[in-house]
PDB file of C-alpha atoms and ligand atoms in Angstrom:
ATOM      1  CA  UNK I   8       0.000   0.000   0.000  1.00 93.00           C
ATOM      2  CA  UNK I   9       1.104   3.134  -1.040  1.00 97.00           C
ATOM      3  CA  UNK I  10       1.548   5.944   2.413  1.00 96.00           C
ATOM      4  CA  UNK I  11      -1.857   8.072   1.032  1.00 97.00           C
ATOM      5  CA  UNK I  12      -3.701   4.806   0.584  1.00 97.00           C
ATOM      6  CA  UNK I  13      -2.504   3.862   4.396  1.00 98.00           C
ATOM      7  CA  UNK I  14      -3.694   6.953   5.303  1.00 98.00           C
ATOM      8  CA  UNK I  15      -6.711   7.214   3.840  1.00 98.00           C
ATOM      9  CA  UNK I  16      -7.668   3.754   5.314  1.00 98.00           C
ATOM     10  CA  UNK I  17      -7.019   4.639   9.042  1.00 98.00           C
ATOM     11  CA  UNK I  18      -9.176   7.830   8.146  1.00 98.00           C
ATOM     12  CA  UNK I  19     -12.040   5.605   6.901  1.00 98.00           C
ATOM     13  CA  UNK I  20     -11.587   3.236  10.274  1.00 98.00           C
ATOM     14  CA  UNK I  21     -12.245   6.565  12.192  1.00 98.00           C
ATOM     15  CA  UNK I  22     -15.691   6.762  10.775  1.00 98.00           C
ATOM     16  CA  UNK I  23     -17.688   4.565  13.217  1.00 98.00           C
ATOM     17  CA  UNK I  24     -15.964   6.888  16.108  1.00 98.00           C
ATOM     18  CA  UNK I  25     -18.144   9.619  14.822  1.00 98.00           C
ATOM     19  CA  UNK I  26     -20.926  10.375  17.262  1.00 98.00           C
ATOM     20  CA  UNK I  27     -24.166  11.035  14.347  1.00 98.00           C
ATOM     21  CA  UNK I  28     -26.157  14.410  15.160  1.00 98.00           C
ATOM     22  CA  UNK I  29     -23.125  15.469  17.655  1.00 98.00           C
ATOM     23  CA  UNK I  30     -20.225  17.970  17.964  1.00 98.00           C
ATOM     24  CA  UNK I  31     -17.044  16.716  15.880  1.00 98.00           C
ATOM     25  CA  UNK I  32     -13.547  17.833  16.660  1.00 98.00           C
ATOM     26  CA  UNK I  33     -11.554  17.954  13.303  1.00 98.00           C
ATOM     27  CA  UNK I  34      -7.869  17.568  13.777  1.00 98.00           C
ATOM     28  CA  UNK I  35      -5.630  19.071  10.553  1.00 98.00           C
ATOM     29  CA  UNK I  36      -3.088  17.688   8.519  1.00 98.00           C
ATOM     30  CA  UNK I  37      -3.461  15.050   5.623  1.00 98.00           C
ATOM     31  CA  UNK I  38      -4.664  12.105   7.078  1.00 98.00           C
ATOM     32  CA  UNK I  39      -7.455  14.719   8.787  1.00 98.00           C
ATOM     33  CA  UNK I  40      -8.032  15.775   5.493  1.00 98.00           C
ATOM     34  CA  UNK I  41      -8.879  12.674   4.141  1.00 98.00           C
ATOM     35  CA  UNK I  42     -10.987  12.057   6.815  1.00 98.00           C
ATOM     36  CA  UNK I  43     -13.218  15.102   6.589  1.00 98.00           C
ATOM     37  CA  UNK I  44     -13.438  14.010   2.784  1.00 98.00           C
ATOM     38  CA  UNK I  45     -14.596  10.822   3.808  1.00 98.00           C
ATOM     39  CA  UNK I  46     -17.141  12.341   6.464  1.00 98.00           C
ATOM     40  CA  UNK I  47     -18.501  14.010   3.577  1.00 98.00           C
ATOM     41  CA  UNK I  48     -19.043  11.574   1.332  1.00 98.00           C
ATOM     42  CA  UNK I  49     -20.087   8.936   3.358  1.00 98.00           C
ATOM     43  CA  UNK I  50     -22.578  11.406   4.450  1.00 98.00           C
ATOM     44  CA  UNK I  51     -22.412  11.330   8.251  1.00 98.00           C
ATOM     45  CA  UNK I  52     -24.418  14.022   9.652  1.00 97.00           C
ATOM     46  CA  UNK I  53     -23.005  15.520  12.513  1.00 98.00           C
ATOM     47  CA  UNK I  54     -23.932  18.834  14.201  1.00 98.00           C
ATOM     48  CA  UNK I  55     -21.559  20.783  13.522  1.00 98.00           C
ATOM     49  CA  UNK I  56     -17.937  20.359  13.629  1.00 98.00           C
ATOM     50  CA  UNK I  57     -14.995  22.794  15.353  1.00 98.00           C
ATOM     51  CA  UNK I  58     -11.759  22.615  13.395  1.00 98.00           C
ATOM     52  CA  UNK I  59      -8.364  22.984  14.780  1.00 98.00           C
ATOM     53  CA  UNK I  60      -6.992  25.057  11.829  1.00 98.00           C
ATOM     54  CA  UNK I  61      -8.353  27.613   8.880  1.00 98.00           C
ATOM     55  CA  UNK I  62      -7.200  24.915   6.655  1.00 98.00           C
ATOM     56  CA  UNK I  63      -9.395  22.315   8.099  1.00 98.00           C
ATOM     57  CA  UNK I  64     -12.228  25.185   8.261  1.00 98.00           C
ATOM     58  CA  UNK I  65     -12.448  25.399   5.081  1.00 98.00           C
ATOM     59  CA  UNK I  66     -12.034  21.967   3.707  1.00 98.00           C
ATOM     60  CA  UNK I  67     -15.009  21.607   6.281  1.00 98.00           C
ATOM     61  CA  UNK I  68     -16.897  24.519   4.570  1.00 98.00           C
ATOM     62  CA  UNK I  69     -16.182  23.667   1.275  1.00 98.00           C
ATOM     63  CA  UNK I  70     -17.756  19.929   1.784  1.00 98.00           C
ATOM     64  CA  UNK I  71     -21.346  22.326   3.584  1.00 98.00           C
ATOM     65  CA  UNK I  72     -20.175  21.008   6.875  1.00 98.00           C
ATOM     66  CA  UNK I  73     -20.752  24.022   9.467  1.00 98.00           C
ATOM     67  CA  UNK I  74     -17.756  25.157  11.351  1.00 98.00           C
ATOM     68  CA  UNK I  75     -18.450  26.367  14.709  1.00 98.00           C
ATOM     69  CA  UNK I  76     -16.257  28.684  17.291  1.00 98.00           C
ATOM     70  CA  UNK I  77     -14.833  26.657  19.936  1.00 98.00           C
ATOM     71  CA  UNK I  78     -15.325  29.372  22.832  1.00 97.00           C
ATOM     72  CA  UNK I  79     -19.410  29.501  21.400  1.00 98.00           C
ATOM     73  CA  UNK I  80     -19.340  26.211  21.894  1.00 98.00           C
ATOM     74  CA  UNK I  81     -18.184  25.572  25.732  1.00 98.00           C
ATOM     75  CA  UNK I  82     -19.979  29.350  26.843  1.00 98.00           C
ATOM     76  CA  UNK I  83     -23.112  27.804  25.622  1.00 98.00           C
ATOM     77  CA  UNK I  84     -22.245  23.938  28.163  1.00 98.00           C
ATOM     78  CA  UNK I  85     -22.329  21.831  24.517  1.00 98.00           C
ATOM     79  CA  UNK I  86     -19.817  18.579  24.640  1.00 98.00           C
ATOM     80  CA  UNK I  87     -17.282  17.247  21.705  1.00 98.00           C
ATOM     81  CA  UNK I  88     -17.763  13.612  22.506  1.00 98.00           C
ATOM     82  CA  UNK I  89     -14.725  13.301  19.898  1.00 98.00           C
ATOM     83  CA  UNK I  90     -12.189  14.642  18.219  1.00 98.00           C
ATOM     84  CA  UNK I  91     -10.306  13.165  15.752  1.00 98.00           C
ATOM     85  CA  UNK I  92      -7.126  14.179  14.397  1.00 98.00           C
ATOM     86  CA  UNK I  93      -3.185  12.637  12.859  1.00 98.00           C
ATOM     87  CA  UNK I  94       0.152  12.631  14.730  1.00 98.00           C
ATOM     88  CA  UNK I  95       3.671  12.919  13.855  1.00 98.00           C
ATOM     89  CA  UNK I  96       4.287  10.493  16.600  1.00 98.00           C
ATOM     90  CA  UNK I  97       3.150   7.642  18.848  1.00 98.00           C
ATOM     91  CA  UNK I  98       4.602   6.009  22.392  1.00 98.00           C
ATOM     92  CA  UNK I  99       3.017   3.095  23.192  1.00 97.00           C
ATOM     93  CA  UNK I 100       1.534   4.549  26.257  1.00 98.00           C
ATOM     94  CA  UNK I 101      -0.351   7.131  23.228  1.00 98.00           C
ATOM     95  CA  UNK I 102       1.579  10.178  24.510  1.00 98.00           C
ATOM     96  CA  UNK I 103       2.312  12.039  20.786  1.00 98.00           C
ATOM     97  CA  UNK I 104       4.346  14.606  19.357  1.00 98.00           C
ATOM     98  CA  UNK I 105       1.709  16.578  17.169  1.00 98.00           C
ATOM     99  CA  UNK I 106       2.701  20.435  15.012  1.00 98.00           C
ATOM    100  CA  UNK I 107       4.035  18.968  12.166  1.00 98.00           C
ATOM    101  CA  UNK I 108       1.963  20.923  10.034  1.00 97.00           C
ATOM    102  CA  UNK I 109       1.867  23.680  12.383  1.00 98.00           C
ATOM    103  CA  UNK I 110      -1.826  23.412  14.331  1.00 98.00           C
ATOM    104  CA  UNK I 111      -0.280  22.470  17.132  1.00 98.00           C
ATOM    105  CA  UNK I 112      -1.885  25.313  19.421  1.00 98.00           C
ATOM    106  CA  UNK I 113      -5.388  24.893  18.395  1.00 98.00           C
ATOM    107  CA  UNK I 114      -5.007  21.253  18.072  1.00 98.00           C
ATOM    108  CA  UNK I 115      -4.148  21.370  21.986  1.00 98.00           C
ATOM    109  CA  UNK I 116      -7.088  23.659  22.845  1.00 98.00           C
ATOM    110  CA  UNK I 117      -9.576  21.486  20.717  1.00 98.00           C
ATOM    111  CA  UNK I 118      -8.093  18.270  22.102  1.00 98.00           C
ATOM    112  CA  UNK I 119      -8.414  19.491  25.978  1.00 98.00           C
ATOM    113  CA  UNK I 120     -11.932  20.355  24.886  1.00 98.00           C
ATOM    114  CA  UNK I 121     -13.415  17.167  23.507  1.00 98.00           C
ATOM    115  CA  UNK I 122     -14.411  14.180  25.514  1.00 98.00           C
ATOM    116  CA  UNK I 123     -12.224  11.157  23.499  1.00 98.00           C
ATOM    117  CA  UNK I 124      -9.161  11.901  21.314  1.00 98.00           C
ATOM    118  CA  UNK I 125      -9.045   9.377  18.427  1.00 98.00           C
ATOM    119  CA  UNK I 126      -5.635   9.566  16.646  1.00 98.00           C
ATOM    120  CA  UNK I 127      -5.441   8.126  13.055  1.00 98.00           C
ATOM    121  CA  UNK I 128      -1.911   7.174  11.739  1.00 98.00           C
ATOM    122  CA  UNK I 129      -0.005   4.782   9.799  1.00 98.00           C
ATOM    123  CA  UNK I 130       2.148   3.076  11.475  1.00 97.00           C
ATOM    124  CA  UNK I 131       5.260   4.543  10.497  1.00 97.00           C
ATOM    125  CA  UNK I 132       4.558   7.112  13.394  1.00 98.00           C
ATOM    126  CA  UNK I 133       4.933   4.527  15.831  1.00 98.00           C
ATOM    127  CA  UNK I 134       7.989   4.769  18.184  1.00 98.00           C
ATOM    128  CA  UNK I 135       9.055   3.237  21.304  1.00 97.00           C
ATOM    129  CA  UNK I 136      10.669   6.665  22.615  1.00 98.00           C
ATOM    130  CA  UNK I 137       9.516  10.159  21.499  1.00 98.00           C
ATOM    131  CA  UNK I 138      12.118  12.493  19.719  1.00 97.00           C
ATOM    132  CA  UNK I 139      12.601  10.687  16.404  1.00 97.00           C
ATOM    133  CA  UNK I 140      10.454  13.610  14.965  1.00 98.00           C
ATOM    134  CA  UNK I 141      11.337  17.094  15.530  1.00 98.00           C
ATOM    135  CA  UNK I 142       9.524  18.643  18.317  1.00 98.00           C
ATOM    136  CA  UNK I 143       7.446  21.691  17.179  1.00 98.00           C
ATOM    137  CA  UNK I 144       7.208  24.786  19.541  1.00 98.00           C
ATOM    138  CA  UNK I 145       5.140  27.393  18.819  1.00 98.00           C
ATOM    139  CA  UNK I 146       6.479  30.462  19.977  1.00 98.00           C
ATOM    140  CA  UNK I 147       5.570  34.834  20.666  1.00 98.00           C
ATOM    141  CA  UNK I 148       7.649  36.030  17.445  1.00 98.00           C
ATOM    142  CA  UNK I 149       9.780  38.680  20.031  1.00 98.00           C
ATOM    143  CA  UNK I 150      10.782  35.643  22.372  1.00 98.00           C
ATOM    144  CA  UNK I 151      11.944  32.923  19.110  1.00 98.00           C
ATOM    145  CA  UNK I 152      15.515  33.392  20.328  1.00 98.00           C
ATOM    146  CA  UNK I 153      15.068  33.336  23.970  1.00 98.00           C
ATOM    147  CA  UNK I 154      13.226  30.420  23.889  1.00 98.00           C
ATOM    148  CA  UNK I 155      15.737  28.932  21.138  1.00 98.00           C
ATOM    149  CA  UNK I 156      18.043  29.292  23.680  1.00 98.00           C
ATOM    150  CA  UNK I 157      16.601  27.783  27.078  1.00 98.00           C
ATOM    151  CA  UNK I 158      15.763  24.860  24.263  1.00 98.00           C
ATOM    152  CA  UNK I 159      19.637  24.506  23.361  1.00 98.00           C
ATOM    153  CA  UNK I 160      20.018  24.061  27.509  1.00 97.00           C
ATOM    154  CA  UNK I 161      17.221  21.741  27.737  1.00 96.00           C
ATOM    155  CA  UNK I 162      19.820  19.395  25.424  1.00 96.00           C
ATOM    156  CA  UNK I 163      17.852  19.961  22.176  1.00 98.00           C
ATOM    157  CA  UNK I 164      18.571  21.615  18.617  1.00 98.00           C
ATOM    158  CA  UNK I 165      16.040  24.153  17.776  1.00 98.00           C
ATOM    159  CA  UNK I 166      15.485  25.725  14.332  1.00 98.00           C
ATOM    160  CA  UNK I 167      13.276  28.374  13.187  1.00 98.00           C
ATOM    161  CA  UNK I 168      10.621  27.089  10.451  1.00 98.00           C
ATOM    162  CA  UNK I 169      11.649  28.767   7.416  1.00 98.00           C
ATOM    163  CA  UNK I 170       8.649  31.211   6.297  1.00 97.00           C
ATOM    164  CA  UNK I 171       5.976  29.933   8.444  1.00 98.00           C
ATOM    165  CA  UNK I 172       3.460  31.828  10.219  1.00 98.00           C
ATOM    166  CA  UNK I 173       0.896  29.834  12.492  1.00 98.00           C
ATOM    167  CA  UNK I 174      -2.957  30.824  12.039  1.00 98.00           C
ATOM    168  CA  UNK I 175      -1.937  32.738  16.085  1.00 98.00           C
ATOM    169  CA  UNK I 176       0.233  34.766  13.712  1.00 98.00           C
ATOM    170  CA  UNK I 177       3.456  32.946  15.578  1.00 98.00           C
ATOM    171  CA  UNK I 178       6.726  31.239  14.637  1.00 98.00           C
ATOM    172  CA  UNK I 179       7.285  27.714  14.742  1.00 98.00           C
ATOM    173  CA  UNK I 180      10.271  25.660  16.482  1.00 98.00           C
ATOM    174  CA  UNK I 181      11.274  22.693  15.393  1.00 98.00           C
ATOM    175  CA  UNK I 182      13.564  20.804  18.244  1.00 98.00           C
ATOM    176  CA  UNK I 183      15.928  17.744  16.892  1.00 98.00           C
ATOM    177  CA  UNK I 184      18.056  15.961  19.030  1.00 97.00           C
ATOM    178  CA  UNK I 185      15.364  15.247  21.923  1.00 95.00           C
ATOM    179  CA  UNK I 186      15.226  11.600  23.834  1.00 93.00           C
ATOM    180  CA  UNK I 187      11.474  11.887  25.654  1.00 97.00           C
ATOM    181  CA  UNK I 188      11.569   9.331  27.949  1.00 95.00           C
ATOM    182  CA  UNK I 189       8.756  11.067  30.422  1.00 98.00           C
ATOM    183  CA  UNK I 190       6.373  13.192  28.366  1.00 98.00           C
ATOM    184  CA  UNK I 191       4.595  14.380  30.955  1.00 98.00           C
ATOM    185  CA  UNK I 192       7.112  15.918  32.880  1.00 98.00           C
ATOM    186  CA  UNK I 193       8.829  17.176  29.747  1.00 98.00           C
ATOM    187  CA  UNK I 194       5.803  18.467  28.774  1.00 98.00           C
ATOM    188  CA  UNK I 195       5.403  20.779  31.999  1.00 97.00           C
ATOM    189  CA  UNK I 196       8.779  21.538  31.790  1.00 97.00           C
ATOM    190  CA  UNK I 197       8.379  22.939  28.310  1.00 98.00           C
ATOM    191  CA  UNK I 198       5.174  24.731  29.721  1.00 97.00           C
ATOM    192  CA  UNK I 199       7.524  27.180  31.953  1.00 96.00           C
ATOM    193  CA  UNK I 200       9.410  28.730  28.820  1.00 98.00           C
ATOM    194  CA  UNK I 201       8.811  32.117  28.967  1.00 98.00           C
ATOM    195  CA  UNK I 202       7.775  33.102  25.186  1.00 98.00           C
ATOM    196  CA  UNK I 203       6.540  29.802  24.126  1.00 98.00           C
ATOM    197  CA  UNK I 204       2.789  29.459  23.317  1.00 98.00           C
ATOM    198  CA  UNK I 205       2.376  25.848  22.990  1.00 98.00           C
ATOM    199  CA  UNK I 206       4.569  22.757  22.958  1.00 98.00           C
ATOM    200  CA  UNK I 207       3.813  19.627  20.331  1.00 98.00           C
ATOM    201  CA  UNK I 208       4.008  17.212  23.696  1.00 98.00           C
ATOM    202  CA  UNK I 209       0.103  16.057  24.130  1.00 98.00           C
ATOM    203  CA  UNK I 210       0.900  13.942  27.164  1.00 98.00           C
ATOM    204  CA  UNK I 211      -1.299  15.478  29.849  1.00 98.00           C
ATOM    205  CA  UNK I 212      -3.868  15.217  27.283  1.00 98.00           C
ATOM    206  CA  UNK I 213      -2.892  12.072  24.940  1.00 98.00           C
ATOM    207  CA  UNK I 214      -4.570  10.141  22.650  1.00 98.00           C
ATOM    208  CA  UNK I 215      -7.897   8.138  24.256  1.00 98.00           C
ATOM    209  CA  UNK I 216      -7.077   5.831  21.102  1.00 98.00           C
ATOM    210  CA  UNK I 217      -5.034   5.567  18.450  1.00 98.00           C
ATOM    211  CA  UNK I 218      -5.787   3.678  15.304  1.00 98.00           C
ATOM    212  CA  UNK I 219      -2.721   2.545  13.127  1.00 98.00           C
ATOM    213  CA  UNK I 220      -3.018   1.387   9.747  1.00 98.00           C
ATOM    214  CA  UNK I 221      -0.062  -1.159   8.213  1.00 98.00           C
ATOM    215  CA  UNK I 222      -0.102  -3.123   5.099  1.00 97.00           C
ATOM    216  CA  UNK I 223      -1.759  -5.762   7.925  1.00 97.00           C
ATOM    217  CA  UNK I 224      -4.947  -3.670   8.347  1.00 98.00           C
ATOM    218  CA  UNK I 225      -5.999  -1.103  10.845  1.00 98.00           C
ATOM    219  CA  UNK I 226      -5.387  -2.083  14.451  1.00 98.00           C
ATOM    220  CA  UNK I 227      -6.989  -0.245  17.640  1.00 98.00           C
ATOM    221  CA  UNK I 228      -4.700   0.913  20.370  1.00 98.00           C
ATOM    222  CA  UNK I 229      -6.179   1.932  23.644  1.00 95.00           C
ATOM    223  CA  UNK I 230      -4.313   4.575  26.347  1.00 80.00           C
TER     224      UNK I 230
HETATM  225  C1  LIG R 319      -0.602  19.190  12.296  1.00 58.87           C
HETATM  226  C2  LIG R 319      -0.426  17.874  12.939  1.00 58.87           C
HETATM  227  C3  LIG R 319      -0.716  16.671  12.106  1.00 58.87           C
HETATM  228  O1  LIG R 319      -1.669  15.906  12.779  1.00 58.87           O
HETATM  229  C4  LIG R 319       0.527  15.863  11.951  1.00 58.87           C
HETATM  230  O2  LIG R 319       1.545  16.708  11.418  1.00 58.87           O
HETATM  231  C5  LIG R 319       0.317  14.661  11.043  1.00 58.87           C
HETATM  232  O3  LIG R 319       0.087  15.108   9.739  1.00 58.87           O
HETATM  233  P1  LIG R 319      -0.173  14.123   8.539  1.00 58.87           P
HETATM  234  O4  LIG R 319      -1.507  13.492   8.775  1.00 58.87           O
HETATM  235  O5  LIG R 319      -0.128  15.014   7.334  1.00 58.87           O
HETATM  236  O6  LIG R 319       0.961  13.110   8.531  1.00 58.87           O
HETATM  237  O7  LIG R 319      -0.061  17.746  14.074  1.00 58.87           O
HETATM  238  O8  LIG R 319      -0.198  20.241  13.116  1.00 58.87           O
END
């Protein structure tokens, strides 16, 4: 199987996660993409869904699926039984490194926000330790070298993401270099950098499950 038709086949085995007639959280990226393609055409009604990026917005839009405002949403006591959304990486406890395409802040918020977190991947994003993957920090423009350099202390490489603005009008650091042997405490540790908006770690909040497609089929992997 080629790595689009891998991905387009874990998107497909998040279908029957969909709640029908409920809230949908919409992860970004292209295995989320060809997920909200296959929402569309399978025709699974939901009630509206809240995206985690302007590019998922308006694939949404574009397919008549209405987009709704996350803060609407929770002022007005609705639930997201689910979100669904891809990964860079997977631990086998379903602790992930997520940003790759650079939704990592509003992935966070809509993932915190949503009852289950179903991660769809092929299993080439599988690892045994987190770090393989370059850890994306997004980061207040005005702080990218401060924070660069409390990441060079922390043991890890950063670089600036050539030409990329987030949809929070921030820059993007990508961290090589990293061993992440405890996510969670790496995670809060990244939380104290003064300038940075949002690390890639979801480890407080991880994956609920994560489904991983291989040339074997799709299997089901539970936190
Ligand atoms: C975007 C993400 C994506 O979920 C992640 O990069 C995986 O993308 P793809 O499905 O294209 O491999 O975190 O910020």
């Amino acid at each position: 199987m080629t790595p689009d038709e891998l991905k387009i086949a874990v998107a497909r085995a998040a279908l029957p996660h969909v709640v029908e007639g409920a809230l949908l959280g919409v992860g970004t990226g292209s295995t989320a993409n060809h997920f909200i393609d296959l929402l569309a055409a399978e025709k699974i009604q939901v009630a509206g869904a809240i995206a985690s990026s302007e590019a998922s917005a308006a694939r949404l839009r574009g397919h008549g699926i209405p987009v709704l405002a996350l803060d609407d949403v929770i002022a007005s006591g609705r639930r997201i039984p689910v979100y669904i959304d891809g990964a860079d990486e997977i631990d086998p406890g379903l602790h992930l490194i997520k940003g790759g395409g650079g939704a990592l802040t509003r992935e966070k918020i809509v993932a915190a926000a949503s009852d289950c977190f179903v991660c769809i991947a092929d299993d080439s994003k599988c690892v045994d330790v987190l770090g393989r993957f370059p850890l994306p920090i997004e980061v207040i423009p005005m702080a990218a070298a401060l924070v660069a350099r409390a990441l060079s202390a922390l043991g890890g490489v950063p670089k600036i993401r050539d030409g990329f603005v987030t949809d929070n009008g921030n820059v993007i650091l990508d961290v090589s270099g990293l061993k992440i042997s405890d996510p969670v405490a790496f995670e809060s540790e990244l939380d104290h950098l003064t300038g940075s908006v949002t690390n890639g770690l979801f480890a407080r909040r991880r994956a609920d499950i994560a489904l991983v497609s291989s040339a074997e089929g799709v299997r089901t992997l539970r936190g």
